[in-house]
CSV table of C-alpha atoms and ligand atoms in Angstrom, one decimal:
chain,number,residue,atom,x,y,z
A,1,MET,CA,171.3,0.6,16.1
A,2,ILE,CA,171.9,4.0,17.5
A,3,ARG,CA,170.6,5.5,20.7
A,4,TYR,CA,170.5,9.3,21.0
A,5,ASP,CA,169.9,10.6,24.5
A,6,VAL,CA,169.9,14.1,25.6
A,7,ALA,CA,170.6,15.4,29.2
A,8,ASP,CA,172.3,18.4,30.6
A,9,ALA,CA,172.9,19.9,27.1
A,10,VAL,CA,174.9,16.7,26.2
A,11,ALA,CA,173.8,14.4,23.3
A,12,ALA,CA,175.0,10.9,24.1
A,13,ILE,CA,175.3,8.8,20.9
A,14,THR,CA,175.5,5.1,21.5
A,15,LEU,CA,176.5,2.6,18.8
A,16,ASP,CA,174.0,-0.2,19.7
A,17,ARG,CA,174.9,-3.4,17.9
A,18,PRO,CA,176.6,-5.2,20.8
A,19,ASP,CA,176.2,-8.7,19.3
A,20,ALA,CA,178.6,-7.7,16.4
A,21,MET,CA,180.8,-5.5,18.6
A,22,ASN,CA,179.1,-2.4,17.2
A,23,SER,CA,180.7,-3.1,13.9
A,24,LEU,CA,179.6,-0.7,11.2
A,25,THR,CA,177.0,-1.7,8.6
A,26,ALA,CA,175.7,0.8,6.0
A,27,GLU,CA,172.5,1.0,8.1
A,28,LEU,CA,174.4,1.8,11.3
A,29,LYS,CA,176.6,4.3,9.5
A,30,ASP,CA,173.6,6.1,8.0
A,31,ALA,CA,172.1,6.3,11.5
A,32,LEU,CA,175.4,7.5,13.0
A,33,LEU,CA,175.7,10.2,10.3
A,34,ASP,CA,172.2,11.4,11.1
A,35,ALA,CA,172.9,11.4,14.8
A,36,VAL,CA,176.1,13.3,14.4
A,37,ARG,CA,174.4,15.9,12.1
A,38,ARG,CA,171.6,16.3,14.6
A,39,ALA,CA,174.0,16.9,17.5
A,40,ALA,CA,176.2,19.3,15.4
A,41,GLY,CA,173.2,21.4,14.2
A,42,ASP,CA,171.3,21.6,17.5
A,43,PRO,CA,172.2,24.8,19.4
A,44,ALA,CA,170.8,23.3,22.6
A,45,ILE,CA,173.5,20.6,22.5
A,46,ARG,CA,176.8,22.0,23.8
A,47,ALA,CA,178.8,18.8,24.0
A,48,VAL,CA,178.6,15.3,22.5
A,49,LEU,CA,179.4,11.9,24.0
A,50,LEU,CA,180.1,8.9,21.7
A,51,THR,CA,180.2,5.4,23.1
A,52,GLY,CA,179.3,1.8,22.3
A,53,ALA,CA,176.8,-0.7,23.9
A,54,GLY,CA,178.1,-3.9,25.4
A,55,ARG,CA,181.7,-4.9,25.6
A,56,ALA,CA,183.1,-3.1,22.6
A,57,PHE,CA,183.3,0.6,21.6
A,58,CYS,CA,183.3,-0.3,17.9
A,59,ALA,CA,185.0,-3.1,15.9
A,60,GLY,CA,185.2,-1.0,12.7
A,61,GLN,CA,183.6,-1.9,9.4
A,62,ASP,CA,181.2,-4.9,9.6
A,63,LEU,CA,183.3,-7.5,7.8
A,64,ARG,CA,180.4,-9.7,6.9
A,65,GLU,CA,178.7,-6.9,4.9
A,66,HIS,CA,182.1,-5.9,3.6
A,67,ALA,CA,182.7,-9.5,2.3
A,68,ASP,CA,179.3,-9.6,0.7
A,69,ASN,CA,180.1,-6.3,-1.2
A,70,LEU,CA,183.5,-7.7,-2.3
A,71,GLU,CA,182.0,-11.0,-3.5
A,72,ALA,CA,179.3,-9.1,-5.4
A,73,GLY,CA,182.0,-6.9,-7.1
A,74,ARG,CA,180.8,-3.7,-5.4
A,75,GLY,CA,184.2,-3.1,-3.7
A,76,LEU,CA,183.7,-0.7,-0.8
A,77,ALA,CA,180.2,0.3,-2.1
A,78,GLY,CA,181.2,4.0,-1.8
A,79,THR,CA,181.0,3.9,2.0
A,80,VAL,CA,184.2,5.8,2.6
A,81,HIS,CA,182.9,8.8,0.8
A,82,ARG,CA,179.3,8.3,1.8
A,83,HIS,CA,179.8,7.6,5.5
A,84,TYR,CA,183.2,7.5,7.0
A,85,ASN,CA,184.5,10.8,5.6
A,86,PRO,CA,181.4,12.9,6.4
A,87,ILE,CA,181.1,11.4,9.9
A,88,VAL,CA,184.7,12.1,10.8
A,89,GLU,CA,184.5,15.6,9.2
A,90,LEU,CA,181.5,16.4,11.3
A,91,ILE,CA,183.0,15.1,14.6
A,92,THR,CA,186.2,17.1,14.1
A,93,THR,CA,184.6,20.3,12.8
A,94,MET,CA,181.4,20.6,14.8
A,95,PRO,CA,181.5,23.7,17.0
A,96,LYS,CA,181.3,21.9,20.3
A,97,PRO,CA,183.4,19.3,22.1
A,98,VAL,CA,183.0,15.6,21.4
A,99,VAL,CA,184.1,13.1,24.1
A,100,ALA,CA,184.6,9.4,23.4
A,101,ALA,CA,183.8,7.0,26.2
A,102,VAL,CA,185.9,4.1,25.0
A,103,ASN,CA,184.2,1.3,26.9
A,104,GLY,CA,186.0,-1.6,25.1
A,105,VAL,CA,187.9,-2.5,22.0
A,106,ALA,CA,188.1,0.2,19.3
A,107,ALA,CA,189.3,-1.4,16.1
A,108,GLY,CA,189.8,-0.2,12.5
A,109,ALA,CA,187.4,2.6,11.7
A,110,GLY,CA,186.1,2.2,15.3
A,111,ALA,CA,189.5,3.4,16.5
A,112,SER,CA,189.4,6.2,13.9
A,113,LEU,CA,186.1,7.4,15.3
A,114,ALA,CA,187.6,7.6,18.8
A,115,PHE,CA,190.7,9.4,17.5
A,116,ALA,CA,188.4,12.0,15.7
A,117,CYS,CA,186.8,13.0,19.1
A,118,ASP,CA,188.3,15.8,21.0
A,119,LEU,CA,188.9,13.8,24.2
A,120,ARG,CA,188.9,10.1,25.1
A,121,VAL,CA,188.1,8.5,28.4
A,122,ALA,CA,188.9,4.8,28.4
A,123,SER,CA,187.9,1.8,30.3
A,124,GLU,CA,190.8,-0.1,31.8
A,125,LYS,CA,189.6,-2.9,29.5
A,126,ALA,CA,189.7,-0.8,26.3
A,127,LYS,CA,192.1,-1.5,23.5
A,128,PHE,CA,192.9,0.3,20.3
A,129,ALA,CA,193.6,-1.9,17.3
A,130,LEU,CA,194.7,-0.4,14.0
A,131,ALA,CA,193.3,-3.5,12.3
A,132,PHE,CA,193.4,-2.2,8.7
A,133,ALA,CA,196.6,-3.8,7.6
A,134,GLY,CA,195.5,-7.1,9.1
A,135,ILE,CA,192.9,-7.4,6.3
A,136,GLY,CA,195.0,-5.8,3.6
A,137,LEU,CA,193.7,-2.3,3.9
A,138,ALA,CA,195.2,1.1,4.6
A,139,PRO,CA,193.9,3.4,7.4
A,140,ASP,CA,190.8,5.4,6.7
A,141,SER,CA,188.3,7.6,8.6
A,142,GLY,CA,191.1,10.0,9.3
A,143,ALA,CA,193.3,7.8,11.3
A,144,SER,CA,196.4,8.7,9.2
A,145,TRP,CA,195.7,12.4,10.1
A,146,THR,CA,194.6,12.1,13.7
A,147,LEU,CA,196.8,9.4,15.2
A,148,GLN,CA,200.1,10.8,14.3
A,149,ARG,CA,199.0,14.2,15.7
A,150,LEU,CA,198.0,12.5,18.9
A,151,ILE,CA,201.0,10.3,19.5
A,152,GLY,CA,203.7,11.2,16.9
A,153,GLN,CA,204.5,9.8,13.5
A,154,GLY,CA,206.8,7.0,14.7
A,155,ARG,CA,204.4,5.4,17.0
A,156,ALA,CA,201.5,5.9,14.6
A,157,ALA,CA,203.4,4.1,11.9
A,158,GLU,CA,204.3,1.3,14.3
A,159,LEU,CA,200.7,0.8,15.3
A,160,MET,CA,199.4,0.9,11.8
A,161,LEU,CA,202.1,-1.3,10.2
A,162,LEU,CA,202.3,-3.9,12.9
A,163,GLY,CA,198.6,-3.8,13.9
A,164,GLU,CA,199.3,-4.8,17.5
A,165,PRO,CA,196.6,-3.6,19.9
A,166,LEU,CA,197.4,-0.8,22.3
A,167,ASP,CA,196.0,-1.4,25.8
A,168,ALA,CA,194.5,1.4,27.9
A,169,PRO,CA,197.5,2.0,30.3
A,170,ARG,CA,199.9,2.3,27.4
A,171,ALA,CA,197.3,4.6,25.6
A,172,LEU,CA,197.3,6.8,28.7
A,173,GLN,CA,201.1,6.8,28.8
A,174,LEU,CA,201.2,8.0,25.2
A,175,GLY,CA,198.7,10.7,25.7
A,176,LEU,CA,196.1,9.1,23.5
A,177,VAL,CA,193.5,9.1,26.2
A,178,THR,CA,192.7,11.6,28.9
A,179,ARG,CA,191.9,9.1,31.6
A,180,VAL,CA,191.6,5.4,32.2
A,181,VAL,CA,189.0,4.3,34.7
A,182,PRO,CA,187.4,1.0,35.9
A,183,ALA,CA,185.0,-0.5,33.3
A,184,ASP,CA,181.9,0.3,35.2
A,185,GLU,CA,182.8,3.9,35.6
A,186,VAL,CA,183.8,4.8,32.0
A,187,LEU,CA,180.4,6.1,30.9
A,188,LYS,CA,179.7,8.1,34.1
A,189,THR,CA,183.2,9.6,34.0
A,190,ALA,CA,182.9,10.6,30.3
A,191,HIS,CA,179.4,11.9,30.8
A,192,GLU,CA,180.6,14.1,33.7
A,193,LEU,CA,183.4,15.4,31.5
A,194,ALA,CA,180.9,16.1,28.7
A,195,VAL,CA,178.5,17.9,31.1
A,196,ARG,CA,181.4,20.0,32.4
A,197,LEU,CA,182.3,20.9,28.8
A,198,ALA,CA,178.6,21.6,28.0
A,199,GLN,CA,178.6,24.2,30.8
A,200,GLY,CA,181.8,25.8,29.5
A,201,PRO,CA,182.4,28.6,26.9
A,202,THR,CA,180.9,26.8,23.9
A,203,LEU,CA,181.9,29.6,21.5
A,204,ALA,CA,185.5,29.7,22.7
A,205,TYR,CA,185.6,25.9,22.5
A,206,ALA,CA,184.4,26.1,18.9
A,207,ALA,CA,187.2,28.6,18.2
A,208,THR,CA,189.7,26.4,19.9
A,209,LYS,CA,188.8,23.4,17.7
A,210,ARG,CA,189.1,25.5,14.6
A,211,ALA,CA,192.4,27.0,15.6
A,212,LEU,CA,193.9,23.6,16.5
A,213,ALA,CA,192.7,22.0,13.2
A,214,TYR,CA,193.9,25.0,11.2
A,215,SER,CA,197.3,25.3,12.9
A,216,ALA,CA,198.0,21.6,12.3
A,217,THR,CA,198.5,22.3,8.6
A,218,HIS,CA,199.4,26.0,8.3
A,219,SER,CA,202.4,28.2,9.0
A,220,LEU,CA,202.9,30.1,12.2
A,221,PRO,CA,202.1,33.5,10.5
A,222,ASP,CA,198.8,32.0,9.1
A,223,SER,CA,198.0,30.5,12.4
A,224,LEU,CA,198.6,33.7,14.2
A,225,ALA,CA,196.3,35.5,11.8
A,226,LEU,CA,193.5,33.0,12.4
A,227,GLU,CA,194.0,33.2,16.2
A,228,ALA,CA,193.7,37.0,16.0
A,229,GLU,CA,190.5,36.7,14.1
A,230,LEU,CA,189.0,34.1,16.4
A,231,GLN,CA,190.1,36.0,19.5
A,232,ASP,CA,188.3,39.1,18.2
A,233,ALA,CA,185.2,37.1,17.8
A,234,CYS,CA,185.5,35.5,21.3
A,235,ALA,CA,186.2,38.9,22.9
A,236,ALA,CA,182.9,40.2,21.4
A,237,THR,CA,180.8,37.5,23.1
A,238,GLN,CA,178.6,38.1,26.1
A,239,ASP,CA,180.2,35.0,27.7
A,240,HIS,CA,183.6,36.6,27.7
A,241,LEU,CA,182.3,39.9,29.1
A,242,ASN,CA,180.4,38.0,31.8
A,243,ALA,CA,183.3,35.8,32.7
A,244,THR,CA,185.7,38.7,33.0
A,245,ARG,CA,183.3,40.5,35.3
A,246,ALA,CA,182.8,37.3,37.3
A,247,PHE,CA,186.6,37.0,37.7
A,248,LEU,CA,186.9,40.6,39.1
A,249,ALA,CA,183.9,40.0,41.4
A,250,LYS,CA,185.5,36.7,42.6
A,251,GLU,CA,182.5,34.8,41.3
A,252,ARG,CA,182.2,31.6,39.3
A,253,PRO,CA,181.4,32.4,35.7
A,254,THR,CA,178.4,30.9,33.9
A,255,PHE,CA,178.4,30.5,30.1
A,256,HIS,CA,175.4,30.6,27.9
A,257,ALA,CA,176.9,30.2,24.4
A,258,GLU,CA,176.1,33.8,23.5
B,1,T3D,O1,184.4,-1.7,3.8
B,1,T3D,C1,185.0,-0.7,3.9
B,1,T3D,O2,184.4,0.4,3.8
B,1,T3D,C2,186.4,-0.6,4.2
B,1,T3D,C3,186.7,0.2,5.4
B,1,T3D,C4,187.2,-0.4,6.5
B,1,T3D,C5,187.4,0.2,7.7
B,1,T3D,C6,187.7,-0.8,8.8
B,1,T3D,O3,187.2,-0.6,9.9
B,1,T3D,S1,188.7,-2.1,8.4
B,1,T3D,C7,188.9,-2.9,10.0
B,1,T3D,C8,187.7,-3.8,10.3
B,1,T3D,N1,187.8,-4.4,11.6
B,1,T3D,C9,188.6,-5.4,11.9
B,1,T3D,O4,189.3,-5.9,11.1
B,1,T3D,C10,188.4,-5.9,13.3
B,1,T3D,C11,187.9,-7.3,13.3
B,1,T3D,N2,187.7,-7.8,14.6
B,1,T3D,C12,188.7,-8.2,15.4
B,1,T3D,O5,189.9,-8.1,15.1
B,1,T3D,C13,188.3,-8.8,16.8
B,1,T3D,O6,187.0,-9.3,16.7
B,1,T3D,C14,188.3,-7.7,17.9
B,1,T3D,C15,189.8,-7.4,18.2
B,1,T3D,C16,187.5,-6.4,17.5
B,1,T3D,C17,187.7,-8.3,19.2
B,1,T3D,O7,188.3,-9.6,19.4
B,1,T3D,P1,187.6,-10.5,20.5
B,1,T3D,O8,188.4,-11.8,20.6
B,1,T3D,O9,187.3,-9.8,21.7
B,1,T3D,O10,186.1,-10.9,19.9
B,1,T3D,P2,185.8,-11.9,18.7
B,1,T3D,O11,185.5,-13.2,19.2
B,1,T3D,O12,186.8,-11.8,17.6
B,1,T3D,O13,184.5,-11.2,18.1
B,1,T3D,C18,183.2,-11.3,18.8
B,1,T3D,C19,182.1,-11.3,17.7
B,1,T3D,O14,182.1,-10.1,17.0
B,1,T3D,C20,182.4,-12.4,16.6
B,1,T3D,O15,181.1,-12.9,16.2
B,1,T3D,P3,180.6,-14.3,16.6
B,1,T3D,O16,181.6,-15.3,16.1
B,1,T3D,O17,180.5,-14.3,18.0
B,1,T3D,O18,179.3,-14.5,15.8
B,1,T3D,C21,183.0,-11.6,15.6
B,1,T3D,O19,182.9,-12.2,14.3
B,1,T3D,C22,182.2,-10.3,15.6
B,1,T3D,N3,183.0,-9.2,15.1
B,1,T3D,C23,184.1,-8.6,15.6
B,1,T3D,N4,184.5,-7.7,14.7
B,1,T3D,C24,183.7,-7.7,13.7
B,1,T3D,C25,182.7,-8.7,13.9
B,1,T3D,N5,181.7,-8.9,13.0
B,1,T3D,C26,181.7,-8.2,11.9
B,1,T3D,N6,182.7,-7.2,11.6
B,1,T3D,C27,183.6,-7.0,12.5
B,1,T3D,N7,184.5,-6.0,12.2
């Protein structure tokens, strides 16, 4: 259900349930949570790639399992607290960049997963569908937090209330994705981007993620204070010293996350 492949300090996590458009069962979400924890906690992993097998990125909650839970009176069976929230928290807070290779449709919580990543590379066939309202639900898995920060409150409200899918060119126009590429190039392009990030200043990237998340909900004085603290920590790294020396020597810096 999940593939976990490591190469070039990048952990590639693939949702692998293509017959059901990688929709999320409890079993798949358990496996995804394990994979994300593993990638977050492994110091040898310096960037993460998230993608889907087959023609979809992820169609969100598996609605067959969901219907069974509803019919049995189990409601959501606790999955938002048990799975969606910790998965999204880990993706957004792990101290390394996460790139989504959006190979096809990303719907409901599948779209939320893509929005939680730091960067998104999309296939020209990709679509983002805020499918929650279509089945009488409100957004979850962080979409209400991430999407309005990515494209603005007005557009986020439109997508969530009307539920109309957003195609890849429009997503690029809105700044929701970094690049749109032909379908057969999306994984390669996203992997190259992840490798580039894995070779970068991992500690500074971790500080950047923290600063961005913090500043989104704090005042300028508070954000300035955290920036100062994080910058002191970055300035004390060997990577910073080496990169500064490399600049003066007109050499290309190499970073070792130290
Ligand atoms: O339970 C909770 O914890 C609540 C949390 C909810 C979070 C959520 O994610 S809510 C949103 C859930 N997702 C959706 O509502 C999306 C449902 N799917 C669609 O709207 C469409 O399938 C797509 C836009 C994703 C793709 O459309 P299309 O025309 O390309 O494909 P299709 O023919 O509709 O689907 C292909 C197959 O995938 C089909 O199966 P079949 O008939 O060939 O056996 C379809 O049933 C299956 N599939 C697609 N999405 C889901 C799914 N099966 C289960 N769950 C799905 N979400």
